[in-house]
Amino acid sequence: MIDRSQLLEKLERGVGAGNLSIGLELLSAYVGAEHYLLSRYDVFSEDAYAFVISSDWPFDLVRSFGAALTRRYSKRNEVDRCMEAYEPQFASCPGDLRLPAHLSEAYCSIPFNAGQARLLLTFLMRADVIVARDRMHDVALMASYYCSRFEHAAYAPENVLDLTEREIECLNWIAEGKTSDEMSVIIGISRNTVNNYITSIMRKTATKTRSEAIAFAVRNSLI
Amino acid sequence: MNIELSVQSGAGRLAASALPSAAWSHELDEMLRSLLSAAAAKDHAIIRQGGASDRAAVVLSSPALDADEDRAGIVRFAAQFSKSAESLSRPIISADGGSSIPFADRVDWPGEIAALFDGDAFVALPVRLGMLGNGTFLFSTDLDRLRSVDVIALHRKTHCLFKLLLTADIRRKAPRQNLNDRELECLQLAGEGLKSELIAERLSLSVHTVNAYLGTATAKLDSVNRIQAIAKALRLGYLA
């Protein structure tokens, strides 16, 4: 097994080569894992695979287990996600999952962040291998450094960044519990204008109610 | 040491709040000592990010950096790192720090900061846990010490420290404000765009019950309406 400083040098070369998977293979080898799946739980969607950034898992496992893991993580409470960032989690695959014979049921998942992206790196291991736990912690950070250099891994999630300043201001007041009437007084515009802003916000964020719009804005750090 | 000074960059609004000593645990102390000795830091500053994106504060620093203007300068310095989203992840070192640290971004010591810190080189280790608990650990050291420092081990410790700080924050807040499961469910679904009728259908309750749950949740979260309650619940991490 290579040591960490050699690994870091090779990773930097991987960035130069512009190939994300080279580095992921190196990181897998470093911890003694057999296969890796790099997914993003901040852009998870049921009917597309954009959440998969790179993987050498058997494809059916990506579709079933990989999607399930990422979906579960996307629904996790933010406090838990912050406390669990960069912490390797060891667990067993569901019993009904059909794994290739050479792989162990045990897997290791490491949530981490790269730039504004929220990622999950999940390793599958050979049945006869003991995994280096301490190295897993190092991998969390190295994966973060490495992935932050790749646009297609670390791109900022598609927030509706074309909300105007006024619209953001309205959102802030709504989150404080203000009504349209109150906002018209506070901001100094007519109630109709306020409602227009709100309609526009809901259209841009594809939300159906004020509650949903606020939830969207808080989740995406807009307010 | 436990005073949190907030400087809102640009708007210039100052607010001061104290981190109660009860929240300062032995664990935090140990972690900080371990971090400072591993870094062989001459001067240091720990900057925490508030909930809103541009409110940062120096939580801890070496005695030389206690003055308000000094801390404000440090906060401004740290703010420039987070302008580029990528550098939220990677270590940042002073430009003359040599090439010993892989993946580090090199930044020049701005004049005003150089005067504050006693050391040849500086290292800034950004911590980004998610929406909460973010910040930077900034320290100065000698150039030759810099070459032999284990940045990854340091960065790991920095993450642990920030998680301990976040835990202290969470313990400080009233535990879950006693929201029960039903109240949380209703808030969650309302935040997903469901109106009371649909929530009622989904949870097999009557509309009145749903509205009652939303009402009690609103009261418990000290809010004027369910929308404010949802915003608070999200920020406190009660909702996904």
Coordinates of C-alpha atoms in Angstrom, one line a residue:
Chain A
M1 CA 0.0 0.0 0.0
I2 CA 1.3 3.4 -0.8
D3 CA 1.9 6.0 1.9
R4 CA 0.0 9.2 2.2
S5 CA 2.5 11.7 0.8
Q6 CA 2.9 9.6 -2.3
L7 CA -0.9 9.4 -2.6
L8 CA -1.2 13.1 -2.4
E9 CA 1.4 13.6 -5.1
K10 CA -0.4 11.2 -7.3
L11 CA -3.7 12.9 -6.6
E12 CA -2.3 16.3 -7.6
R13 CA -1.2 14.7 -10.8
G14 CA -4.7 13.3 -11.3
V15 CA -6.0 16.9 -11.1
G16 CA -3.5 17.9 -13.8
A17 CA -4.7 15.0 -16.0
G18 CA -8.3 16.2 -15.6
N19 CA -9.5 12.7 -14.7
L20 CA -11.6 12.4 -11.6
S21 CA -11.7 8.6 -11.5
I22 CA -8.0 8.2 -11.3
G23 CA -7.9 9.8 -7.9
L24 CA -11.0 7.9 -6.7
E25 CA -9.3 4.6 -7.7
L26 CA -6.2 5.7 -5.8
L27 CA -8.2 6.6 -2.7
S28 CA -10.0 3.2 -2.9
A29 CA -6.6 1.4 -3.1
Y30 CA -5.3 3.5 -0.2
V31 CA -8.0 2.2 2.1
G32 CA -8.1 -1.3 0.7
A33 CA -11.5 -1.0 -0.9
E34 CA -12.6 -2.8 -4.1
H35 CA -15.1 -0.4 -5.6
Y36 CA -16.2 3.2 -5.0
L37 CA -19.3 5.3 -5.6
L38 CA -19.1 9.1 -5.5
S39 CA -22.6 10.6 -5.4
R40 CA -24.1 13.9 -4.5
Y41 CA -26.9 14.0 -2.1
D42 CA -27.7 17.7 -2.7
V43 CA -28.8 17.1 -6.3
F44 CA -30.5 13.7 -5.7
S45 CA -33.5 13.0 -8.0
E46 CA -35.5 9.9 -8.4
D47 CA -35.7 9.9 -12.2
A48 CA -32.1 10.8 -13.2
Y49 CA -28.6 9.8 -12.4
A50 CA -27.1 13.2 -12.2
F51 CA -26.4 12.5 -8.5
V52 CA -23.8 9.9 -9.5
I53 CA -20.6 11.6 -10.2
S54 CA -18.3 8.7 -10.7
S55 CA -18.3 5.0 -9.8
D56 CA -16.9 1.6 -10.6
W57 CA -19.7 -0.3 -8.9
P58 CA -21.6 -2.9 -10.8
F59 CA -24.3 -0.8 -12.4
D60 CA -27.3 -2.6 -10.9
L61 CA -25.9 -1.8 -7.5
V62 CA -25.7 1.9 -8.4
R63 CA -29.3 1.8 -9.5
S64 CA -30.6 0.0 -6.4
F65 CA -28.3 0.4 -3.4
G66 CA -26.4 3.6 -4.5
A67 CA -29.6 5.4 -5.1
A68 CA -31.1 4.2 -1.8
L69 CA -28.1 5.4 0.2
T70 CA -28.0 8.8 -1.5
R71 CA -31.7 9.3 -1.2
R72 CA -31.6 8.4 2.5
Y73 CA -28.8 10.9 3.0
S74 CA -30.6 13.6 1.1
K75 CA -33.4 13.4 3.6
R76 CA -31.3 13.6 6.7
N77 CA -31.7 16.4 9.1
E78 CA -29.1 19.2 8.6
V79 CA -27.7 19.0 12.1
D80 CA -27.0 15.3 11.7
R81 CA -25.4 15.9 8.3
C82 CA -23.1 18.6 9.8
M83 CA -22.1 16.4 12.7
E84 CA -21.5 13.4 10.4
A85 CA -19.5 15.2 7.7
Y86 CA -16.1 13.6 7.2
E87 CA -17.0 10.7 9.6
P88 CA -16.7 7.3 7.9
Q89 CA -19.8 5.2 8.6
F90 CA -19.6 1.4 8.5
A91 CA -22.6 -0.6 8.0
S92 CA -24.0 -3.7 6.2
C93 CA -25.8 -3.9 3.0
P94 CA -29.5 -4.9 3.1
G95 CA -29.9 -8.7 3.2
D96 CA -31.9 -8.9 0.1
L97 CA -29.3 -7.2 -2.0
R98 CA -27.6 -9.4 -4.6
L99 CA -23.9 -8.7 -4.3
P100 CA -21.2 -10.2 -6.5
A101 CA -19.6 -13.2 -4.7
H102 CA -16.2 -11.5 -4.1
L103 CA -17.7 -8.6 -2.2
S104 CA -18.3 -8.3 1.5
E105 CA -21.7 -7.2 2.8
A106 CA -20.0 -4.5 4.8
Y107 CA -19.7 -1.1 3.2
C108 CA -18.3 2.3 4.3
S109 CA -19.9 5.6 3.5
I110 CA -18.2 8.9 4.0
P111 CA -20.2 12.1 3.6
F112 CA -18.0 15.2 2.8
N113 CA -18.2 18.6 1.2
A114 CA -16.2 20.0 -1.7
G115 CA -16.8 23.7 -2.3
Q116 CA -20.6 24.1 -2.0
A117 CA -21.2 20.5 -3.1
R118 CA -22.4 17.8 -0.6
L119 CA -21.0 14.4 -1.5
L120 CA -21.0 10.9 -0.4
L121 CA -18.2 8.5 -1.1
T122 CA -19.2 4.8 -0.5
F123 CA -16.8 2.0 -0.7
L124 CA -17.4 -1.7 -1.2
M125 CA -14.8 -4.2 0.0
R126 CA -13.6 -7.6 -0.8
A127 CA -14.9 -10.2 1.6
D128 CA -11.4 -11.2 2.8
V129 CA -10.1 -7.7 3.4
I130 CA -9.7 -5.8 6.7
V131 CA -10.2 -2.1 6.0
A132 CA -8.0 0.6 7.5
R133 CA -10.3 2.8 9.6
D134 CA -7.8 5.5 10.3
R135 CA -7.1 5.8 6.6
M136 CA -10.8 6.3 6.0
H137 CA -10.7 9.5 8.0
D138 CA -7.8 10.7 5.9
V139 CA -9.6 9.8 2.7
A140 CA -12.5 12.0 3.7
L141 CA -10.3 15.1 3.7
M142 CA -8.3 14.1 0.7
A143 CA -11.4 13.4 -1.3
S144 CA -12.6 16.9 -0.3
Y145 CA -9.4 18.5 -1.6
Y146 CA -9.4 16.4 -4.7
C147 CA -13.0 16.8 -5.7
S148 CA -13.0 20.5 -5.1
R149 CA -10.7 20.8 -8.1
F150 CA -13.2 19.2 -10.5
E151 CA -16.1 21.3 -11.7
H152 CA -18.3 18.4 -12.5
A153 CA -18.0 17.1 -8.9
A154 CA -18.1 20.4 -7.0
Y155 CA -20.4 22.6 -9.0
A156 CA -22.8 24.7 -6.9
P157 CA -26.2 23.1 -6.9
E158 CA -28.7 24.9 -9.1
N159 CA -30.1 27.3 -6.7
V160 CA -32.4 29.8 -8.2
L161 CA -29.8 32.5 -8.1
D162 CA -31.9 34.8 -10.2
L163 CA -34.0 35.9 -7.3
T164 CA -33.8 39.7 -7.1
E165 CA -32.7 41.5 -4.0
R166 CA -36.3 42.6 -3.4
E167 CA -37.5 39.1 -3.6
I168 CA -34.9 37.9 -1.1
E169 CA -35.9 40.8 1.1
C170 CA -39.5 39.7 0.9
L171 CA -38.5 36.1 1.7
N172 CA -36.7 37.3 4.8
W173 CA -39.8 39.1 6.0
I174 CA -42.1 36.2 5.3
A175 CA -39.8 34.0 7.3
E176 CA -40.2 36.4 10.1
G177 CA -44.0 35.8 9.9
K178 CA -44.9 39.1 8.3
T179 CA -48.1 39.3 6.2
S180 CA -48.3 41.1 2.8
D181 CA -49.9 44.1 4.5
E182 CA -47.1 44.4 7.1
M183 CA -44.5 44.0 4.4
S184 CA -46.0 46.7 2.3
V185 CA -45.6 49.1 5.3
I186 CA -42.1 47.9 6.2
I187 CA -40.7 48.1 2.7
G188 CA -42.8 51.0 1.6
I189 CA -44.4 49.6 -1.5
S190 CA -48.0 48.7 -2.3
R191 CA -49.5 45.4 -1.2
N192 CA -50.1 44.4 -4.8
T193 CA -46.4 44.8 -5.5
V194 CA -45.6 42.7 -2.5
N195 CA -47.9 40.0 -3.8
N196 CA -46.3 40.2 -7.2
Y197 CA -42.9 39.6 -5.7
I198 CA -44.2 36.6 -3.8
T199 CA -45.9 35.1 -6.9
S200 CA -42.6 35.6 -8.8
I201 CA -40.7 33.9 -6.0
M202 CA -43.0 30.9 -6.1
R203 CA -42.8 30.7 -9.8
K204 CA -39.0 30.8 -9.9
T205 CA -38.6 28.3 -7.1
A206 CA -41.3 26.0 -8.4
T207 CA -43.0 26.0 -5.1
K208 CA -46.8 26.0 -4.5
T209 CA -47.1 27.7 -1.1
R210 CA -45.4 30.3 0.9
S211 CA -44.4 27.6 3.4
E212 CA -42.7 25.7 0.7
A213 CA -40.9 28.7 -0.7
I214 CA -39.5 29.6 2.8
A215 CA -38.4 26.0 3.3
F216 CA -36.7 26.1 -0.1
A217 CA -35.0 29.4 0.7
V218 CA -33.7 28.2 4.1
R219 CA -32.5 24.9 2.8
N220 CA -30.6 26.6 0.0
S221 CA -29.1 29.2 2.3
L222 CA -30.8 32.0 0.5
I223 CA -32.0 33.6 3.7
Chain B
M1 CA -11.8 34.2 25.8
N2 CA -15.5 33.4 25.6
I3 CA -16.8 36.6 24.0
E4 CA -18.2 36.3 20.5
L5 CA -17.9 39.5 18.6
S6 CA -20.0 39.5 15.4
V7 CA -19.1 41.8 12.5
Q8 CA -21.4 41.8 9.6
S9 CA -19.2 42.4 6.6
G10 CA -20.4 45.4 4.6
A11 CA -23.3 46.4 6.7
G12 CA -21.1 47.3 9.7
R13 CA -23.7 46.1 12.3
L14 CA -22.2 45.0 15.6
A15 CA -23.7 42.6 18.0
A16 CA -22.2 40.9 21.0
S17 CA -23.2 37.8 22.7
A18 CA -21.4 35.6 25.2
L19 CA -20.8 31.9 24.9
P20 CA -21.9 30.8 28.3
S21 CA -19.2 29.1 30.3
A22 CA -21.4 26.1 30.9
A23 CA -21.1 25.3 27.2
W24 CA -17.4 25.4 27.4
S25 CA -16.5 21.8 28.1
H26 CA -13.3 20.1 29.2
E27 CA -13.4 18.3 25.9
L28 CA -13.3 21.5 23.9
D29 CA -10.4 22.7 26.0
E30 CA -8.4 19.5 25.4
M31 CA -9.2 19.6 21.7
L32 CA -8.0 23.2 21.4
R33 CA -4.8 22.5 23.3
S34 CA -4.1 19.5 21.1
L35 CA -4.7 21.5 18.0
L36 CA -2.5 24.4 19.0
S37 CA 0.4 22.2 20.0
A38 CA 0.2 20.1 16.9
A39 CA 0.2 23.2 14.8
A40 CA 3.1 24.7 16.8
A41 CA 1.1 27.9 16.5
K42 CA 2.5 31.2 17.4
D43 CA -0.7 33.2 17.1
H44 CA -4.0 31.8 16.2
A45 CA -7.7 32.7 15.6
I46 CA -10.7 30.6 15.4
I47 CA -13.4 32.2 13.2
R48 CA -17.0 30.8 13.2
Q49 CA -19.6 31.5 10.6
G50 CA -23.1 32.4 11.8
G51 CA -26.3 31.1 10.3
A52 CA -26.7 33.8 7.6
S53 CA -24.0 33.6 5.0
D54 CA -22.0 36.7 5.9
R55 CA -21.9 36.8 9.6
A56 CA -18.6 35.6 10.9
A57 CA -17.0 36.1 14.3
V58 CA -13.7 35.4 16.0
V59 CA -14.5 33.1 18.8
L60 CA -11.0 32.5 20.2
S61 CA -7.7 33.9 19.6
S62 CA -4.3 34.2 21.1
P63 CA -4.0 37.1 23.6
A64 CA -2.2 39.3 21.1
L65 CA -5.3 39.4 19.0
D66 CA -7.9 40.5 21.5
A67 CA -8.5 44.0 20.2
D68 CA -11.8 44.5 18.4
E69 CA -10.2 46.1 15.3
D70 CA -7.7 43.3 15.1
R71 CA -10.5 40.7 15.2
A72 CA -12.5 42.6 12.6
G73 CA -9.4 42.6 10.3
I74 CA -9.1 38.9 10.8
V75 CA -12.7 38.3 9.9
R76 CA -12.4 40.4 6.8
F77 CA -9.3 38.4 5.8
A78 CA -11.0 35.1 6.3
A79 CA -14.1 36.4 4.4
Q80 CA -12.0 36.7 1.2
F81 CA -11.3 32.9 1.2
S82 CA -14.9 32.0 1.1
K83 CA -15.5 34.3 -1.9
S84 CA -14.2 31.5 -4.1
A85 CA -16.4 28.5 -3.3
E86 CA -13.7 26.0 -3.9
S87 CA -11.4 27.3 -1.3
L88 CA -14.0 26.4 1.3
S89 CA -12.4 23.0 1.3
R90 CA -8.7 23.4 0.9
P91 CA -6.0 24.7 3.2
I92 CA -4.7 28.1 2.4
I93 CA -1.1 29.1 3.1
S94 CA 0.9 32.2 2.8
A95 CA 2.5 32.7 -0.6
D96 CA 6.0 32.2 0.6
G97 CA 5.1 29.0 2.4
G98 CA 6.8 26.8 -0.1
S99 CA 5.3 23.9 -2.0
S100 CA 5.3 21.5 0.9
I101 CA 1.6 21.4 1.4
P102 CA -0.3 19.6 -1.4
F103 CA -3.6 21.0 -2.6
A104 CA -3.1 24.2 -0.6
D105 CA -4.0 27.6 -2.2
R106 CA -1.4 30.3 -1.8
V107 CA -2.4 33.7 -0.7
D108 CA -0.4 36.8 0.1
W109 CA -0.3 38.0 3.7
P110 CA -2.2 41.3 3.5
G111 CA -0.2 44.1 5.2
E112 CA -2.5 44.7 8.1
I113 CA -2.7 41.1 9.0
A114 CA 1.0 40.5 8.8
A115 CA 1.4 43.2 11.5
L116 CA -0.9 41.3 13.8
F117 CA 0.6 37.9 13.6
D118 CA 3.9 37.0 15.0
G119 CA 5.3 34.5 12.5
D120 CA 6.8 34.0 9.1
A121 CA 4.0 32.0 7.5
F122 CA 0.3 31.4 8.1
V123 CA -2.1 28.6 7.5
A124 CA -5.8 28.8 7.2
L125 CA -7.8 25.6 7.5
P126 CA -11.4 26.2 6.4
V127 CA -14.1 24.0 7.9
R128 CA -17.3 23.5 6.0
L129 CA -19.6 21.0 7.7
G130 CA -22.7 22.0 5.9
M131 CA -25.2 24.8 6.7
L132 CA -24.1 25.0 10.3
G133 CA -20.9 24.9 12.2
N134 CA -18.6 26.4 9.5
G135 CA -15.6 28.5 10.0
T136 CA -11.8 28.8 9.7
F137 CA -8.8 28.0 12.0
L138 CA -6.1 30.5 11.2
F139 CA -2.6 30.3 12.7
S140 CA 0.9 31.6 12.2
T141 CA 4.1 29.6 12.5
D142 CA 7.7 29.6 11.3
L143 CA 8.5 28.6 7.8
D144 CA 10.6 25.6 8.7
R145 CA 7.9 24.3 11.1
L146 CA 5.4 24.7 8.2
R147 CA 7.4 22.3 6.1
S148 CA 7.1 19.5 8.6
V149 CA 3.5 20.1 9.8
D150 CA 1.0 17.3 9.0
V151 CA -1.8 19.4 7.5
I152 CA -4.2 16.6 7.1
A153 CA -4.0 15.5 10.8
L154 CA -4.4 19.2 11.7
H155 CA -7.3 19.6 9.4
R156 CA -9.0 16.6 10.9
K157 CA -8.5 18.0 14.4
T158 CA -9.9 21.3 13.3
H159 CA -13.0 19.5 12.1
C160 CA -13.3 17.8 15.4
L161 CA -13.0 21.2 17.2
F162 CA -15.7 22.8 15.1
K163 CA -18.0 19.9 15.7
L164 CA -17.5 20.2 19.4
L165 CA -18.4 23.9 19.1
L166 CA -21.5 23.0 17.1
T167 CA -22.5 20.5 19.8
A168 CA -22.1 23.2 22.4
D169 CA -24.4 25.4 20.4
I170 CA -27.0 22.7 20.1
R171 CA -26.9 21.8 23.8
R172 CA -27.4 25.5 24.5
K173 CA -30.7 25.6 22.6
A174 CA -33.7 24.2 24.2
P175 CA -33.9 20.5 23.3
R176 CA -36.3 20.2 20.3
Q177 CA -38.6 22.7 22.0
N178 CA -40.6 19.6 23.0
L179 CA -42.1 19.3 19.5
N180 CA -43.8 15.9 19.2
D181 CA -43.6 13.6 16.2
R182 CA -47.0 14.7 14.8
E183 CA -46.1 18.4 15.0
L184 CA -42.8 17.7 13.2
E185 CA -44.6 15.7 10.5
C186 CA -47.1 18.5 9.9
L187 CA -44.3 21.1 9.7
Q188 CA -42.3 18.9 7.4
L189 CA -45.1 18.3 5.0
A190 CA -46.1 22.0 5.1
G191 CA -42.6 22.8 4.2
E192 CA -42.8 20.5 1.2
G193 CA -45.7 22.4 -0.2
L194 CA -48.7 20.5 1.1
K195 CA -51.7 22.4 2.2
S196 CA -53.6 21.3 5.3
E197 CA -56.2 19.2 3.5
L198 CA -53.4 17.2 1.8
I199 CA -51.5 16.8 5.0
A200 CA -54.6 15.6 6.7
E201 CA -55.1 13.0 4.0
R202 CA -51.5 11.9 4.1
L203 CA -51.5 11.5 7.9
S204 CA -55.1 10.2 8.1
L205 CA -56.2 13.0 10.4
S206 CA -58.8 15.7 10.1
V207 CA -58.0 19.1 8.8
H208 CA -58.7 20.6 12.1
T209 CA -56.3 18.3 13.9
V210 CA -53.6 19.2 11.4
N211 CA -54.2 22.9 11.9
A212 CA -54.1 22.3 15.7
Y213 CA -50.7 20.6 15.4
L214 CA -49.4 23.4 13.3
G215 CA -50.8 25.8 15.8
T216 CA -49.1 24.2 18.8
A217 CA -45.9 23.8 16.8
T218 CA -46.0 27.5 16.0
A219 CA -46.5 28.4 19.6
K220 CA -43.7 26.1 20.8
L221 CA -41.3 27.7 18.3
D222 CA -42.4 31.2 19.5
S223 CA -43.5 32.2 16.0
V224 CA -46.4 34.3 14.7
N225 CA -47.4 31.8 12.0
R226 CA -46.6 28.4 10.6
I227 CA -44.3 29.9 7.9
Q228 CA -42.0 31.5 10.5
A229 CA -42.2 28.2 12.5
I230 CA -41.0 26.3 9.4
A231 CA -38.1 28.7 8.9
K232 CA -37.1 28.3 12.6
A233 CA -37.5 24.6 12.5
L234 CA -35.3 24.3 9.5
R235 CA -32.6 26.5 10.9
L236 CA -32.6 24.6 14.1
G237 CA -32.2 21.4 12.2
Y238 CA -35.5 19.8 13.2
L239 CA -36.6 19.3 9.7
A240 CA -34.8 17.6 6.8

